[in-house]
Amino acid sequence: MRLLVTGATGLLGRELLRLAEHEVIPAYHSQPIPGGVRLDVRRQDEVLDVVRRVRPDGIIHTAFDQADWVTTADGAANIAVAAADARLVFVSTDVVFAGRAAPYDEDEPPCPVTPYGAAKAAAETAIRAIAPSAVIARTSIIVGHDGRSATERLVHAVAAGQPGAFFTGNIRCPVHVTDLASALLELLTSDVTGVAHVAGPQALNRLELGRLIAIRDGLDPDTLPFTPGLPSDVRLDSRRTGKLLKTRLRSPAEFLADRGLHLAVGQEGAR
């Protein structure tokens, strides 16, 4: 299989390149990558041209910009149009939901309350209409193993005295980048269509996750500042998709464990 990966210079994109056993063509926007092709997903003509030249059998679309509707929403639609003859896996997000006390499963319709969530929801709608056989893989906060994820960088920044705080009201289901990339590659070669939830099995707020990372990295978890923030419980129920995968989606308590140290949730600031 010839696989085109958009957003190949990002955390998830790089992990897909590392794990994929296919012939992979990485697509980048501003940061060149060896063997890659430049791609501005905002331009439909450019997307069509790149896909015609590469002729991929599959596309995993990870590229997005939280601050730009055109990149996130229109870009996904452009990819879907160009992917007429290719298997498409689109990476979406848990923030297509508004938040509630119960987890969301794959049958729940989007109900976003943020501009980024609305852009991703619009992208999902476009892909369903243009490429109904595609996979829409909703995920959550992505954590790495080398400090490159946004949450890991924030933990180290605030531990060093830089401004920042962790929201105790924002509850998500973090996933390890390796688990997510492996699951996406499985979905690519499966017969799954429509929405799939690919997130971890453990719900944590931002502070709890930050403390786990601090413990793993030898930092003092009790020094991390926190604030309630706007309440947003957007837990994904990934059990249905999980039953279809060989990849086991681990909990943060497992993939962030270090030398037997574990965080007891429910401390000050926890929900």
mmCIF file of C-alpha atoms in Angstrom:
data_model
loop_
_atom_site.group_PDB
_atom_site.id
_atom_site.type_symbol
_atom_site.label_atom_id
_atom_site.label_comp_id
_atom_site.label_asym_id
_atom_site.label_seq_id
_atom_site.Cartn_x
_atom_site.Cartn_y
_atom_site.Cartn_z
ATOM 1 C CA MET A 1 0.000 0.000 0.000
ATOM 2 C CA ARG A 2 1.156 3.494 -0.810
ATOM 3 C CA LEU A 3 0.158 5.764 2.087
ATOM 4 C CA LEU A 4 -0.029 9.564 2.098
ATOM 5 C CA VAL A 5 0.183 11.096 5.589
ATOM 6 C CA THR A 6 -0.800 14.755 5.934
ATOM 7 C CA GLY A 7 0.575 16.781 8.825
ATOM 8 C CA ALA A 8 3.603 14.488 8.733
ATOM 9 C CA THR A 9 5.816 16.853 10.758
ATOM 10 C CA GLY A 10 3.450 16.841 13.737
ATOM 11 C CA LEU A 11 3.575 14.565 16.778
ATOM 12 C CA LEU A 12 1.086 12.049 15.387
ATOM 13 C CA GLY A 13 2.329 12.334 11.811
ATOM 14 C CA ARG A 14 5.888 11.486 12.780
ATOM 15 C CA GLU A 15 4.724 8.480 14.764
ATOM 16 C CA LEU A 16 2.722 7.222 11.794
ATOM 17 C CA LEU A 17 5.839 7.510 9.639
ATOM 18 C CA ARG A 18 7.827 5.577 12.230
ATOM 19 C CA LEU A 19 5.333 2.733 12.597
ATOM 20 C CA ALA A 20 3.946 2.310 9.098
ATOM 21 C CA GLU A 21 5.084 -0.758 7.218
ATOM 22 C CA HIS A 22 3.700 0.634 3.967
ATOM 23 C CA GLU A 23 5.368 2.816 1.363
ATOM 24 C CA VAL A 24 4.770 6.202 2.992
ATOM 25 C CA ILE A 25 4.773 9.637 1.381
ATOM 26 C CA PRO A 26 4.810 12.360 4.068
ATOM 27 C CA ALA A 27 3.021 15.609 3.263
ATOM 28 C CA TYR A 28 4.109 18.828 4.960
ATOM 29 C CA HIS A 29 3.097 22.478 4.770
ATOM 30 C CA SER A 30 5.986 24.676 5.949
ATOM 31 C CA GLN A 31 8.627 22.366 7.422
ATOM 32 C CA PRO A 32 10.216 20.159 4.717
ATOM 33 C CA ILE A 33 10.711 16.492 5.473
ATOM 34 C CA PRO A 34 12.953 14.077 3.504
ATOM 35 C CA GLY A 35 11.021 12.282 0.787
ATOM 36 C CA GLY A 36 7.987 14.439 1.427
ATOM 37 C CA VAL A 37 5.678 16.546 -0.709
ATOM 38 C CA ARG A 38 4.570 20.059 0.088
ATOM 39 C CA LEU A 39 0.819 20.310 0.533
ATOM 40 C CA ASP A 40 -1.433 23.241 1.438
ATOM 41 C CA VAL A 41 -4.738 21.551 2.266
ATOM 42 C CA ARG A 42 -6.523 24.909 2.007
ATOM 43 C CA ARG A 43 -6.043 24.874 -1.781
ATOM 44 C CA GLN A 44 -8.214 22.297 -3.495
ATOM 45 C CA ASP A 45 -6.250 22.529 -6.740
ATOM 46 C CA GLU A 46 -3.002 21.764 -4.920
ATOM 47 C CA VAL A 47 -4.561 18.853 -3.018
ATOM 48 C CA LEU A 48 -5.915 17.360 -6.240
ATOM 49 C CA ASP A 49 -2.555 17.779 -7.948
ATOM 50 C CA VAL A 50 -0.590 16.140 -5.135
ATOM 51 C CA VAL A 51 -2.974 13.189 -4.877
ATOM 52 C CA ARG A 52 -2.898 12.693 -8.669
ATOM 53 C CA ARG A 53 0.925 12.667 -8.621
ATOM 54 C CA VAL A 54 1.312 10.457 -5.549
ATOM 55 C CA ARG A 55 -1.593 8.119 -6.393
ATOM 56 C CA PRO A 56 -1.949 6.814 -2.824
ATOM 57 C CA ASP A 57 -3.950 3.733 -1.930
ATOM 58 C CA GLY A 58 -4.609 5.239 1.490
ATOM 59 C CA ILE A 59 -4.566 8.658 3.171
ATOM 60 C CA ILE A 60 -4.370 9.393 6.883
ATOM 61 C CA HIS A 61 -5.314 13.037 7.323
ATOM 62 C CA THR A 62 -3.873 14.484 10.546
ATOM 63 C CA ALA A 63 -3.258 18.097 9.432
ATOM 64 C CA PHE A 64 -5.192 20.825 11.259
ATOM 65 C CA ASP A 65 -4.886 24.313 12.719
ATOM 66 C CA GLN A 66 -6.952 25.039 15.815
ATOM 67 C CA ALA A 67 -7.036 28.739 14.969
ATOM 68 C CA ASP A 68 -7.929 28.378 11.289
ATOM 69 C CA TRP A 69 -11.326 27.168 10.038
ATOM 70 C CA VAL A 70 -10.174 26.862 6.433
ATOM 71 C CA THR A 71 -7.302 24.515 7.249
ATOM 72 C CA THR A 72 -9.324 22.347 9.619
ATOM 73 C CA ALA A 73 -12.738 22.222 7.933
ATOM 74 C CA ASP A 74 -12.231 23.107 4.258
ATOM 75 C CA GLY A 75 -8.903 21.286 4.191
ATOM 76 C CA ALA A 76 -10.537 18.040 5.278
ATOM 77 C CA ALA A 77 -13.213 18.439 2.605
ATOM 78 C CA ASN A 78 -10.519 19.027 -0.025
ATOM 79 C CA ILE A 79 -8.757 15.844 1.055
ATOM 80 C CA ALA A 80 -12.023 13.883 0.891
ATOM 81 C CA VAL A 81 -12.712 15.100 -2.657
ATOM 82 C CA ALA A 82 -9.213 14.156 -3.788
ATOM 83 C CA ALA A 83 -9.319 10.761 -2.047
ATOM 84 C CA ALA A 84 -11.978 9.337 -4.367
ATOM 85 C CA ASP A 85 -9.879 6.236 -5.131
ATOM 86 C CA ALA A 86 -8.050 5.984 -1.807
ATOM 87 C CA ARG A 87 -8.940 4.656 1.625
ATOM 88 C CA LEU A 88 -9.321 7.706 3.907
ATOM 89 C CA VAL A 89 -8.810 7.896 7.672
ATOM 90 C CA PHE A 90 -9.569 11.322 9.119
ATOM 91 C CA VAL A 91 -8.399 12.237 12.628
ATOM 92 C CA SER A 92 -11.085 14.144 14.530
ATOM 93 C CA THR A 93 -11.412 15.160 18.179
ATOM 94 C CA ASP A 94 -13.433 14.802 21.359
ATOM 95 C CA VAL A 95 -14.155 18.547 21.350
ATOM 96 C CA VAL A 96 -16.826 18.044 18.703
ATOM 97 C CA PHE A 97 -18.865 17.528 21.898
ATOM 98 C CA ALA A 98 -20.037 20.121 24.401
ATOM 99 C CA GLY A 99 -19.508 18.070 27.563
ATOM 100 C CA ARG A 100 -21.720 16.181 29.987
ATOM 101 C CA ALA A 101 -21.548 13.764 32.904
ATOM 102 C CA ALA A 102 -21.747 10.618 30.727
ATOM 103 C CA PRO A 103 -19.239 9.474 28.097
ATOM 104 C CA TYR A 104 -19.957 9.889 24.387
ATOM 105 C CA ASP A 105 -20.054 6.854 22.101
ATOM 106 C CA GLU A 106 -19.670 6.662 18.334
ATOM 107 C CA ASP A 107 -23.385 7.188 17.638
ATOM 108 C CA GLU A 108 -23.519 10.589 19.321
ATOM 109 C CA PRO A 109 -23.957 13.538 16.918
ATOM 110 C CA PRO A 110 -21.499 16.421 17.304
ATOM 111 C CA CYS A 111 -22.555 19.357 19.489
ATOM 112 C CA PRO A 112 -19.502 21.653 19.573
ATOM 113 C CA VAL A 113 -19.211 24.806 21.664
ATOM 114 C CA THR A 114 -15.779 26.031 20.499
ATOM 115 C CA PRO A 115 -14.657 27.282 17.071
ATOM 116 C CA TYR A 116 -12.163 24.425 16.750
ATOM 117 C CA GLY A 117 -14.790 21.857 17.705
ATOM 118 C CA ALA A 118 -17.165 23.383 15.165
ATOM 119 C CA ALA A 119 -14.507 23.201 12.440
ATOM 120 C CA LYS A 120 -13.848 19.539 13.169
ATOM 121 C CA ALA A 121 -17.598 18.816 13.241
ATOM 122 C CA ALA A 122 -17.961 20.533 9.852
ATOM 123 C CA ALA A 123 -15.083 18.425 8.551
ATOM 124 C CA GLU A 124 -16.818 15.262 9.770
ATOM 125 C CA THR A 125 -20.033 16.281 8.013
ATOM 126 C CA ALA A 126 -18.219 16.970 4.759
ATOM 127 C CA ILE A 127 -16.343 13.677 4.844
ATOM 128 C CA ARG A 128 -19.511 11.697 5.536
ATOM 129 C CA ALA A 129 -21.135 13.283 2.479
ATOM 130 C CA ILE A 130 -18.136 13.111 0.135
ATOM 131 C CA ALA A 131 -16.469 9.863 1.242
ATOM 132 C CA PRO A 132 -18.984 7.699 3.147
ATOM 133 C CA SER A 133 -16.563 4.751 3.256
ATOM 134 C CA ALA A 134 -13.956 6.803 5.158
ATOM 135 C CA VAL A 135 -13.093 6.363 8.832
ATOM 136 C CA ILE A 136 -13.631 9.346 11.129
ATOM 137 C CA ALA A 137 -11.359 8.588 14.083
ATOM 138 C CA ARG A 138 -12.155 10.781 17.091
ATOM 139 C CA THR A 139 -9.438 10.942 19.693
ATOM 140 C CA SER A 140 -8.440 12.990 22.738
ATOM 141 C CA ILE A 141 -5.325 14.579 24.260
ATOM 142 C CA ILE A 142 -2.272 12.950 22.697
ATOM 143 C CA VAL A 143 0.739 12.314 24.931
ATOM 144 C CA GLY A 144 4.173 11.338 23.663
ATOM 145 C CA HIS A 145 7.230 9.594 25.021
ATOM 146 C CA ASP A 146 9.877 12.190 24.252
ATOM 147 C CA GLY A 147 8.410 15.414 25.655
ATOM 148 C CA ARG A 148 7.127 16.690 22.290
ATOM 149 C CA SER A 149 3.405 16.765 23.072
ATOM 150 C CA ALA A 150 1.811 20.057 24.093
ATOM 151 C CA THR A 151 0.887 18.816 27.563
ATOM 152 C CA GLU A 152 4.399 17.517 28.263
ATOM 153 C CA ARG A 153 5.910 20.812 27.165
ATOM 154 C CA LEU A 154 3.501 22.739 29.392
ATOM 155 C CA VAL A 155 4.360 20.603 32.423
ATOM 156 C CA HIS A 156 8.057 21.329 32.012
ATOM 157 C CA ALA A 157 7.471 25.013 31.296
ATOM 158 C CA VAL A 158 5.366 25.718 34.391
ATOM 159 C CA ALA A 159 7.609 23.532 36.548
ATOM 160 C CA ALA A 160 10.444 25.852 35.464
ATOM 161 C CA GLY A 161 8.462 28.887 36.587
ATOM 162 C CA GLN A 162 6.900 29.982 33.320
ATOM 163 C CA PRO A 163 3.244 31.166 33.297
ATOM 164 C CA GLY A 164 0.534 28.555 32.923
ATOM 165 C CA ALA A 165 -1.963 26.429 34.809
ATOM 166 C CA PHE A 166 -3.841 23.164 34.451
ATOM 167 C CA PHE A 167 -7.637 23.074 34.219
ATOM 168 C CA THR A 168 -9.340 20.811 36.725
ATOM 169 C CA GLY A 169 -12.709 21.153 34.977
ATOM 170 C CA ASN A 170 -11.503 19.842 31.606
ATOM 171 C CA ILE A 171 -11.909 16.045 31.656
ATOM 172 C CA ARG A 172 -10.630 13.971 28.735
ATOM 173 C CA CYS A 173 -9.404 10.453 27.878
ATOM 174 C CA PRO A 174 -5.707 10.893 26.996
ATOM 175 C CA VAL A 175 -4.079 8.476 24.573
ATOM 176 C CA HIS A 176 -0.443 7.621 23.903
ATOM 177 C CA VAL A 177 0.748 8.676 20.455
ATOM 178 C CA THR A 178 2.103 5.194 19.697
ATOM 179 C CA ASP A 179 -1.210 3.531 20.592
ATOM 180 C CA LEU A 180 -3.133 6.036 18.489
ATOM 181 C CA ALA A 181 -0.861 5.728 15.458
ATOM 182 C CA SER A 182 -0.989 1.926 15.628
ATOM 183 C CA ALA A 183 -4.795 1.998 15.851
ATOM 184 C CA LEU A 184 -5.087 4.367 12.887
ATOM 185 C CA LEU A 185 -2.894 2.102 10.771
ATOM 186 C CA GLU A 186 -5.126 -0.824 11.728
ATOM 187 C CA LEU A 187 -8.252 1.107 10.786
ATOM 188 C CA LEU A 188 -6.654 2.026 7.471
ATOM 189 C CA THR A 189 -6.526 -1.610 6.367
ATOM 190 C CA SER A 190 -9.799 -2.654 8.004
ATOM 191 C CA ASP A 191 -13.334 -2.633 6.632
ATOM 192 C CA VAL A 192 -14.503 -0.182 9.301
ATOM 193 C CA THR A 193 -16.414 2.833 8.018
ATOM 194 C CA GLY A 194 -17.886 5.858 9.743
ATOM 195 C CA VAL A 195 -17.040 7.070 13.235
ATOM 196 C CA ALA A 196 -14.537 5.261 15.449
ATOM 197 C CA HIS A 197 -13.519 6.422 18.921
ATOM 198 C CA VAL A 198 -9.813 5.940 19.587
ATOM 199 C CA ALA A 199 -8.997 7.301 23.039
ATOM 200 C CA GLY A 200 -7.664 5.932 26.288
ATOM 201 C CA PRO A 201 -9.837 4.089 28.820
ATOM 202 C CA GLN A 202 -9.034 6.425 31.748
ATOM 203 C CA ALA A 203 -10.705 9.813 32.223
ATOM 204 C CA LEU A 204 -8.499 12.479 33.791
ATOM 205 C CA ASN A 205 -8.630 16.201 34.167
ATOM 206 C CA ARG A 206 -5.731 18.309 32.950
ATOM 207 C CA LEU A 207 -4.161 18.605 36.388
ATOM 208 C CA GLU A 208 -4.239 14.856 36.999
ATOM 209 C CA LEU A 209 -2.586 14.248 33.638
ATOM 210 C CA GLY A 210 0.010 16.940 34.292
ATOM 211 C CA ARG A 211 0.877 15.396 37.652
ATOM 212 C CA LEU A 212 1.362 11.970 36.090
ATOM 213 C CA ILE A 213 3.750 13.461 33.537
ATOM 214 C CA ALA A 214 5.616 15.343 36.271
ATOM 215 C CA ILE A 215 6.097 12.153 38.284
ATOM 216 C CA ARG A 216 7.353 10.277 35.224
ATOM 217 C CA ASP A 217 9.843 13.036 34.466
ATOM 218 C CA GLY A 218 11.134 13.433 38.009
ATOM 219 C CA LEU A 219 9.373 16.740 38.700
ATOM 220 C CA ASP A 220 7.360 17.683 41.783
ATOM 221 C CA PRO A 221 3.671 17.218 40.866
ATOM 222 C CA ASP A 222 2.528 19.344 43.786
ATOM 223 C CA THR A 223 4.128 22.466 42.319
ATOM 224 C CA LEU A 224 1.912 22.499 39.228
ATOM 225 C CA PRO A 225 -0.524 25.439 39.366
ATOM 226 C CA PHE A 226 -4.164 24.787 38.580
ATOM 227 C CA THR A 227 -7.436 26.566 37.986
ATOM 228 C CA PRO A 228 -11.003 25.277 37.552
ATOM 229 C CA GLY A 229 -11.396 26.657 34.047
ATOM 230 C CA LEU A 230 -14.617 26.214 32.150
ATOM 231 C CA PRO A 231 -16.195 22.814 32.934
ATOM 232 C CA SER A 232 -15.911 20.451 29.977
ATOM 233 C CA ASP A 233 -16.322 16.696 30.428
ATOM 234 C CA VAL A 234 -15.879 15.216 26.945
ATOM 235 C CA ARG A 235 -14.989 11.613 27.734
ATOM 236 C CA LEU A 236 -15.027 9.284 24.728
ATOM 237 C CA ASP A 237 -16.321 5.729 25.093
ATOM 238 C CA SER A 238 -13.924 3.772 22.872
ATOM 239 C CA ARG A 239 -14.972 0.266 23.883
ATOM 240 C CA ARG A 240 -16.826 -0.545 20.663
ATOM 241 C CA THR A 241 -13.892 0.400 18.441
ATOM 242 C CA GLY A 242 -11.454 -1.175 20.886
ATOM 243 C CA LYS A 243 -13.043 -4.579 20.361
ATOM 244 C CA LEU A 244 -12.166 -4.344 16.654
ATOM 245 C CA LEU A 245 -8.500 -3.510 17.220
ATOM 246 C CA LYS A 246 -5.455 -5.597 18.024
ATOM 247 C CA THR A 247 -3.848 -2.443 19.406
ATOM 248 C CA ARG A 248 -4.501 -2.050 23.120
ATOM 249 C CA LEU A 249 -5.263 1.536 24.078
ATOM 250 C CA ARG A 250 -3.490 1.996 27.397
ATOM 251 C CA SER A 251 -4.461 4.311 30.226
ATOM 252 C CA PRO A 252 -2.200 7.216 31.268
ATOM 253 C CA ALA A 253 -1.676 5.493 34.624
ATOM 254 C CA GLU A 254 -0.028 2.699 32.630
ATOM 255 C CA PHE A 255 1.876 4.467 29.876
ATOM 256 C CA LEU A 256 3.109 7.249 32.182
ATOM 257 C CA ALA A 257 4.083 4.933 35.041
ATOM 258 C CA ASP A 258 7.708 5.348 36.050
ATOM 259 C CA ARG A 259 9.587 2.988 38.375
ATOM 260 C CA GLY A 260 6.348 1.897 40.005
ATOM 261 C CA LEU A 261 5.234 5.416 40.867
ATOM 262 C CA HIS A 262 1.508 6.028 40.398
ATOM 263 C CA LEU A 263 -0.617 9.087 40.963
ATOM 264 C CA ALA A 264 -3.527 8.750 43.357
ATOM 265 C CA VAL A 265 -6.255 10.793 41.744
ATOM 266 C CA GLY A 266 -8.662 12.689 43.903
ATOM 267 C CA GLN A 267 -6.011 14.983 45.372
ATOM 268 C CA GLU A 268 -6.553 18.713 45.751
ATOM 269 C CA GLY A 269 -7.831 20.130 42.494
ATOM 270 C CA ALA A 270 -9.035 16.778 41.170
ATOM 271 C CA ARG A 271 -12.664 16.374 40.298
#
